[in-house]
mmCIF file of C-alpha atoms in Angstrom:
data_model
loop_
_atom_site.group_PDB
_atom_site.id
_atom_site.type_symbol
_atom_site.label_atom_id
_atom_site.label_comp_id
_atom_site.label_asym_id
_atom_site.label_seq_id
_atom_site.Cartn_x
_atom_site.Cartn_y
_atom_site.Cartn_z
ATOM 1 C CA UNK Z 1 95.941 88.660 2.627
ATOM 2 C CA UNK Z 2 94.623 89.248 -0.554
ATOM 3 C CA UNK Z 3 91.159 87.179 -1.528
ATOM 4 C CA UNK Z 4 89.511 86.977 -4.546
ATOM 5 C CA UNK Z 5 85.836 85.379 -5.164
ATOM 6 C CA UNK Z 6 84.372 84.780 -8.448
ATOM 7 C CA UNK Z 7 80.440 84.132 -8.845
ATOM 8 C CA UNK Z 8 79.116 81.933 -11.280
ATOM 9 C CA UNK Z 9 75.439 81.104 -12.340
ATOM 10 C CA UNK Z 10 75.352 78.630 -15.588
ATOM 11 C CA UNK Z 11 71.971 79.700 -16.292
ATOM 12 C CA UNK Z 12 72.352 83.721 -16.557
ATOM 13 C CA UNK Z 13 75.449 84.435 -19.024
ATOM 14 C CA UNK Z 14 73.074 84.918 -21.634
ATOM 15 C CA UNK Z 15 71.684 87.726 -19.946
ATOM 16 C CA UNK Z 16 74.420 89.447 -19.229
ATOM 17 C CA UNK Z 17 76.327 90.914 -22.505
ATOM 18 C CA UNK Z 18 79.810 92.240 -21.445
ATOM 19 C CA UNK Z 19 82.550 90.491 -20.993
ATOM 20 C CA UNK Z 20 85.903 90.508 -19.423
ATOM 21 C CA UNK Z 21 88.244 90.645 -22.701
ATOM 22 C CA UNK Z 22 92.018 90.024 -23.043
ATOM 23 C CA UNK Z 23 92.079 93.848 -24.526
ATOM 24 C CA UNK Z 24 90.675 95.059 -21.428
ATOM 25 C CA UNK Z 25 93.357 93.450 -19.104
ATOM 26 C CA UNK Z 26 95.817 94.531 -21.571
ATOM 27 C CA UNK Z 27 94.757 97.867 -20.841
ATOM 28 C CA UNK Z 28 94.815 97.224 -16.814
ATOM 29 C CA UNK Z 29 97.791 95.904 -17.089
ATOM 30 C CA UNK Z 30 99.548 99.121 -18.932
ATOM 31 C CA UNK Z 31 97.710 101.291 -16.676
ATOM 32 C CA UNK Z 32 99.647 100.078 -13.556
ATOM 33 C CA UNK Z 33 103.025 99.741 -14.897
ATOM 34 C CA UNK Z 34 101.886 103.447 -14.380
ATOM 35 C CA UNK Z 35 102.237 103.790 -11.260
ATOM 36 C CA UNK Z 36 104.633 100.968 -11.605
ATOM 37 C CA UNK Z 37 107.356 102.836 -12.566
ATOM 38 C CA UNK Z 38 107.465 105.518 -10.222
ATOM 39 C CA UNK Z 39 107.197 103.112 -7.286
ATOM 40 C CA UNK Z 40 110.103 101.408 -8.567
ATOM 41 C CA UNK Z 41 112.473 104.458 -8.974
ATOM 42 C CA UNK Z 42 111.911 105.307 -5.915
ATOM 43 C CA UNK Z 43 112.710 102.083 -4.496
ATOM 44 C CA UNK Z 44 115.932 101.626 -6.710
ATOM 45 C CA UNK Z 45 117.157 105.297 -6.354
ATOM 46 C CA UNK Z 46 116.559 105.084 -2.719
ATOM 47 C CA UNK Z 47 119.149 101.831 -2.251
ATOM 48 C CA UNK Z 48 121.627 103.430 -4.667
ATOM 49 C CA UNK Z 49 122.169 106.406 -3.603
ATOM 50 C CA UNK Z 50 123.877 104.303 -0.479
ATOM 51 C CA UNK Z 51 125.532 101.759 -2.360
ATOM 52 C CA UNK Z 52 129.813 102.015 -2.433
ATOM 53 C CA UNK Z 53 130.029 101.655 -6.131
ATOM 54 C CA UNK Z 54 127.230 103.941 -7.146
ATOM 55 C CA UNK Z 55 128.843 107.022 -4.917
ATOM 56 C CA UNK Z 56 132.606 106.378 -6.222
ATOM 57 C CA UNK Z 57 131.871 106.858 -9.305
ATOM 58 C CA UNK Z 58 129.400 109.372 -9.252
ATOM 59 C CA UNK Z 59 129.711 111.301 -5.406
ATOM 60 C CA UNK Z 60 133.485 110.692 -4.990
ATOM 61 C CA UNK Z 61 133.846 113.766 -2.854
ATOM 62 C CA UNK Z 62 130.367 111.760 -0.737
ATOM 63 C CA UNK Z 63 131.984 108.013 -1.340
ATOM 64 C CA UNK Z 64 135.741 109.907 0.281
ATOM 65 C CA UNK Z 65 133.905 111.625 3.404
ATOM 66 C CA UNK Z 66 132.006 107.677 3.773
ATOM 67 C CA UNK Z 67 135.218 106.132 3.934
ATOM 68 C CA UNK Z 68 137.428 108.497 6.229
ATOM 69 C CA UNK Z 69 135.293 108.912 9.425
ATOM 70 C CA UNK Z 70 133.288 105.987 10.562
ATOM 71 C CA UNK Z 71 132.025 107.619 12.989
ATOM 72 C CA UNK Z 72 130.149 110.191 11.075
ATOM 73 C CA UNK Z 73 126.141 109.831 10.880
ATOM 74 C CA UNK Z 74 124.179 109.349 7.967
ATOM 75 C CA UNK Z 75 122.333 112.452 7.543
ATOM 76 C CA UNK Z 76 125.869 114.054 7.359
ATOM 77 C CA UNK Z 77 127.662 111.566 5.177
ATOM 78 C CA UNK Z 78 124.733 112.804 2.358
ATOM 79 C CA UNK Z 79 124.870 116.356 3.069
ATOM 80 C CA UNK Z 80 125.337 117.146 -0.939
ATOM 81 C CA UNK Z 81 123.833 119.583 -3.108
ATOM 82 C CA UNK Z 82 124.273 117.491 -6.242
ATOM 83 C CA UNK Z 83 123.046 114.482 -4.142
ATOM 84 C CA UNK Z 84 119.899 115.904 -3.258
ATOM 85 C CA UNK Z 85 119.827 117.105 -6.862
ATOM 86 C CA UNK Z 86 119.805 113.952 -8.181
ATOM 87 C CA UNK Z 87 116.967 112.587 -6.072
ATOM 88 C CA UNK Z 88 114.874 115.459 -6.412
ATOM 89 C CA UNK Z 89 115.269 116.150 -10.059
ATOM 90 C CA UNK Z 90 112.411 113.272 -10.999
ATOM 91 C CA UNK Z 91 110.283 115.018 -8.531
ATOM 92 C CA UNK Z 92 110.385 118.369 -9.284
ATOM 93 C CA UNK Z 93 110.358 117.499 -13.448
ATOM 94 C CA UNK Z 94 107.100 115.633 -12.152
ATOM 95 C CA UNK Z 95 105.893 117.831 -10.578
ATOM 96 C CA UNK Z 96 105.765 120.487 -12.902
ATOM 97 C CA UNK Z 97 104.822 118.139 -16.108
ATOM 98 C CA UNK Z 98 101.801 117.319 -14.279
ATOM 99 C CA UNK Z 99 100.622 120.737 -15.624
ATOM 100 C CA UNK Z 100 101.379 120.290 -19.021
ATOM 101 C CA UNK Z 101 100.216 117.118 -19.173
ATOM 102 C CA UNK Z 102 96.951 118.369 -17.863
ATOM 103 C CA UNK Z 103 96.692 120.358 -21.067
ATOM 104 C CA UNK Z 104 98.336 117.322 -22.938
ATOM 105 C CA UNK Z 105 95.361 115.199 -21.374
ATOM 106 C CA UNK Z 106 92.883 117.387 -21.810
ATOM 107 C CA UNK Z 107 93.586 118.897 -25.624
ATOM 108 C CA UNK Z 108 94.400 115.223 -27.264
ATOM 109 C CA UNK Z 109 93.428 112.615 -25.117
ATOM 110 C CA UNK Z 110 94.716 110.100 -23.207
ATOM 111 C CA UNK Z 111 96.741 108.064 -25.655
ATOM 112 C CA UNK Z 112 98.677 110.541 -26.231
ATOM 113 C CA UNK Z 113 99.480 111.585 -22.804
ATOM 114 C CA UNK Z 114 100.469 107.752 -22.418
ATOM 115 C CA UNK Z 115 102.422 108.008 -25.511
ATOM 116 C CA UNK Z 116 104.630 111.184 -24.613
ATOM 117 C CA UNK Z 117 105.488 109.214 -21.391
ATOM 118 C CA UNK Z 118 106.163 105.931 -22.367
ATOM 119 C CA UNK Z 119 108.568 107.411 -24.528
ATOM 120 C CA UNK Z 120 110.565 109.880 -22.433
ATOM 121 C CA UNK Z 121 110.691 106.899 -19.999
ATOM 122 C CA UNK Z 122 112.474 104.877 -22.470
ATOM 123 C CA UNK Z 123 114.891 107.670 -23.565
ATOM 124 C CA UNK Z 124 115.544 108.921 -19.944
ATOM 125 C CA UNK Z 125 115.781 105.083 -18.576
ATOM 126 C CA UNK Z 126 118.261 104.795 -21.596
ATOM 127 C CA UNK Z 127 120.650 107.888 -20.840
ATOM 128 C CA UNK Z 128 120.890 106.851 -17.045
ATOM 129 C CA UNK Z 129 121.923 103.290 -17.916
ATOM 130 C CA UNK Z 130 124.210 104.433 -20.481
ATOM 131 C CA UNK Z 131 125.322 107.259 -17.938
ATOM 132 C CA UNK Z 132 129.146 108.059 -17.360
ATOM 133 C CA UNK Z 133 128.581 111.131 -15.806
ATOM 134 C CA UNK Z 134 126.362 112.867 -12.854
ATOM 135 C CA UNK Z 135 125.091 115.219 -15.820
ATOM 136 C CA UNK Z 136 124.029 112.442 -17.554
ATOM 137 C CA UNK Z 137 122.426 110.962 -14.704
ATOM 138 C CA UNK Z 138 120.545 113.867 -13.244
ATOM 139 C CA UNK Z 139 119.408 114.516 -17.227
ATOM 140 C CA UNK Z 140 118.029 110.944 -17.419
ATOM 141 C CA UNK Z 141 116.195 111.357 -14.032
ATOM 142 C CA UNK Z 142 114.485 114.718 -15.714
ATOM 143 C CA UNK Z 143 113.102 112.835 -18.046
ATOM 144 C CA UNK Z 144 111.767 110.006 -15.813
ATOM 145 C CA UNK Z 145 110.379 113.058 -13.729
ATOM 146 C CA UNK Z 146 108.738 114.390 -17.031
ATOM 147 C CA UNK Z 147 107.016 110.110 -17.962
ATOM 148 C CA UNK Z 148 106.338 110.059 -14.350
ATOM 149 C CA UNK Z 149 104.491 113.911 -14.759
ATOM 150 C CA UNK Z 150 102.357 112.041 -17.768
ATOM 151 C CA UNK Z 151 101.989 108.800 -16.482
ATOM 152 C CA UNK Z 152 100.399 109.728 -13.496
ATOM 153 C CA UNK Z 153 98.521 112.857 -15.805
ATOM 154 C CA UNK Z 154 97.086 110.217 -17.678
ATOM 155 C CA UNK Z 155 96.890 106.646 -15.465
ATOM 156 C CA UNK Z 156 95.094 108.007 -12.558
ATOM 157 C CA UNK Z 157 92.279 108.687 -14.762
ATOM 158 C CA UNK Z 158 92.810 105.563 -17.295
ATOM 159 C CA UNK Z 159 92.890 103.334 -14.059
ATOM 160 C CA UNK Z 160 89.689 104.898 -11.928
ATOM 161 C CA UNK Z 161 88.319 104.281 -15.594
ATOM 162 C CA UNK Z 162 88.736 100.413 -15.889
ATOM 163 C CA UNK Z 163 88.081 100.305 -12.231
ATOM 164 C CA UNK Z 164 85.423 101.678 -11.974
ATOM 165 C CA UNK Z 165 83.509 99.974 -15.450
ATOM 166 C CA UNK Z 166 84.649 96.640 -14.355
ATOM 167 C CA UNK Z 167 83.432 96.772 -11.019
ATOM 168 C CA UNK Z 168 80.344 98.277 -12.651
ATOM 169 C CA UNK Z 169 79.753 95.923 -14.611
ATOM 170 C CA UNK Z 170 80.519 93.379 -11.905
ATOM 171 C CA UNK Z 171 77.451 94.687 -9.515
ATOM 172 C CA UNK Z 172 75.262 95.254 -11.827
ATOM 173 C CA UNK Z 173 75.151 91.811 -12.846
ATOM 174 C CA UNK Z 174 75.297 90.327 -9.705
ATOM 175 C CA UNK Z 175 72.021 93.166 -8.816
ATOM 176 C CA UNK Z 176 70.247 91.739 -12.122
ATOM 177 C CA UNK Z 177 70.982 88.244 -10.663
ATOM 178 C CA UNK Z 178 69.825 88.822 -7.596
ATOM 179 C CA UNK Z 179 66.516 90.296 -9.039
ATOM 180 C CA UNK Z 180 67.812 93.808 -6.560
ATOM 181 C CA UNK Z 181 65.671 91.454 -3.489
ATOM 182 C CA UNK Z 182 68.239 92.509 -1.264
ATOM 183 C CA UNK Z 183 67.367 96.115 -1.741
ATOM 184 C CA UNK Z 184 63.625 95.823 -1.003
ATOM 185 C CA UNK Z 185 64.205 92.799 1.490
ATOM 186 C CA UNK Z 186 66.564 95.225 3.811
ATOM 187 C CA UNK Z 187 65.463 98.481 2.721
ATOM 188 C CA UNK Z 188 68.048 100.630 1.119
ATOM 189 C CA UNK Z 189 70.054 101.595 4.073
#
């Protein structure tokens, strides 16, 4: 269970100039969405690939095999190269894109990398939503994989930076408030 603590001291607020602003909170929210899109897609694609309407539309051979033989194992039901391509296309595109995205992030910064990831995510999601055949679906997954490659390259750096900044500033504020008395009393170990 997650628990949060807030420590305030009315007298020491004038000593600490740093603030948690709405811009900082919005940046943390946007950065956290990068991890959310990856996890959400993993959860959704895993569940969708076993849904009968999805299989009937995009993988009719698997649907037919599933309906004809009820004694067949689940591992054998979903034995299809196209279904494997559908599932793994996101991960493969993310893997190969992350190598290119590291160059983009290093050369141009996190903002262009996050922007490229966001645009490819929007295009890939729209393509998957409008897909009427398997190949549109796979191209949409490839675009989502490109998005994951870009955002995982940038978001982890941004989240680590923002988290370190917020925690570091909070720790410094607490230490200034306590006047580091605990370190002198207990020692540094």
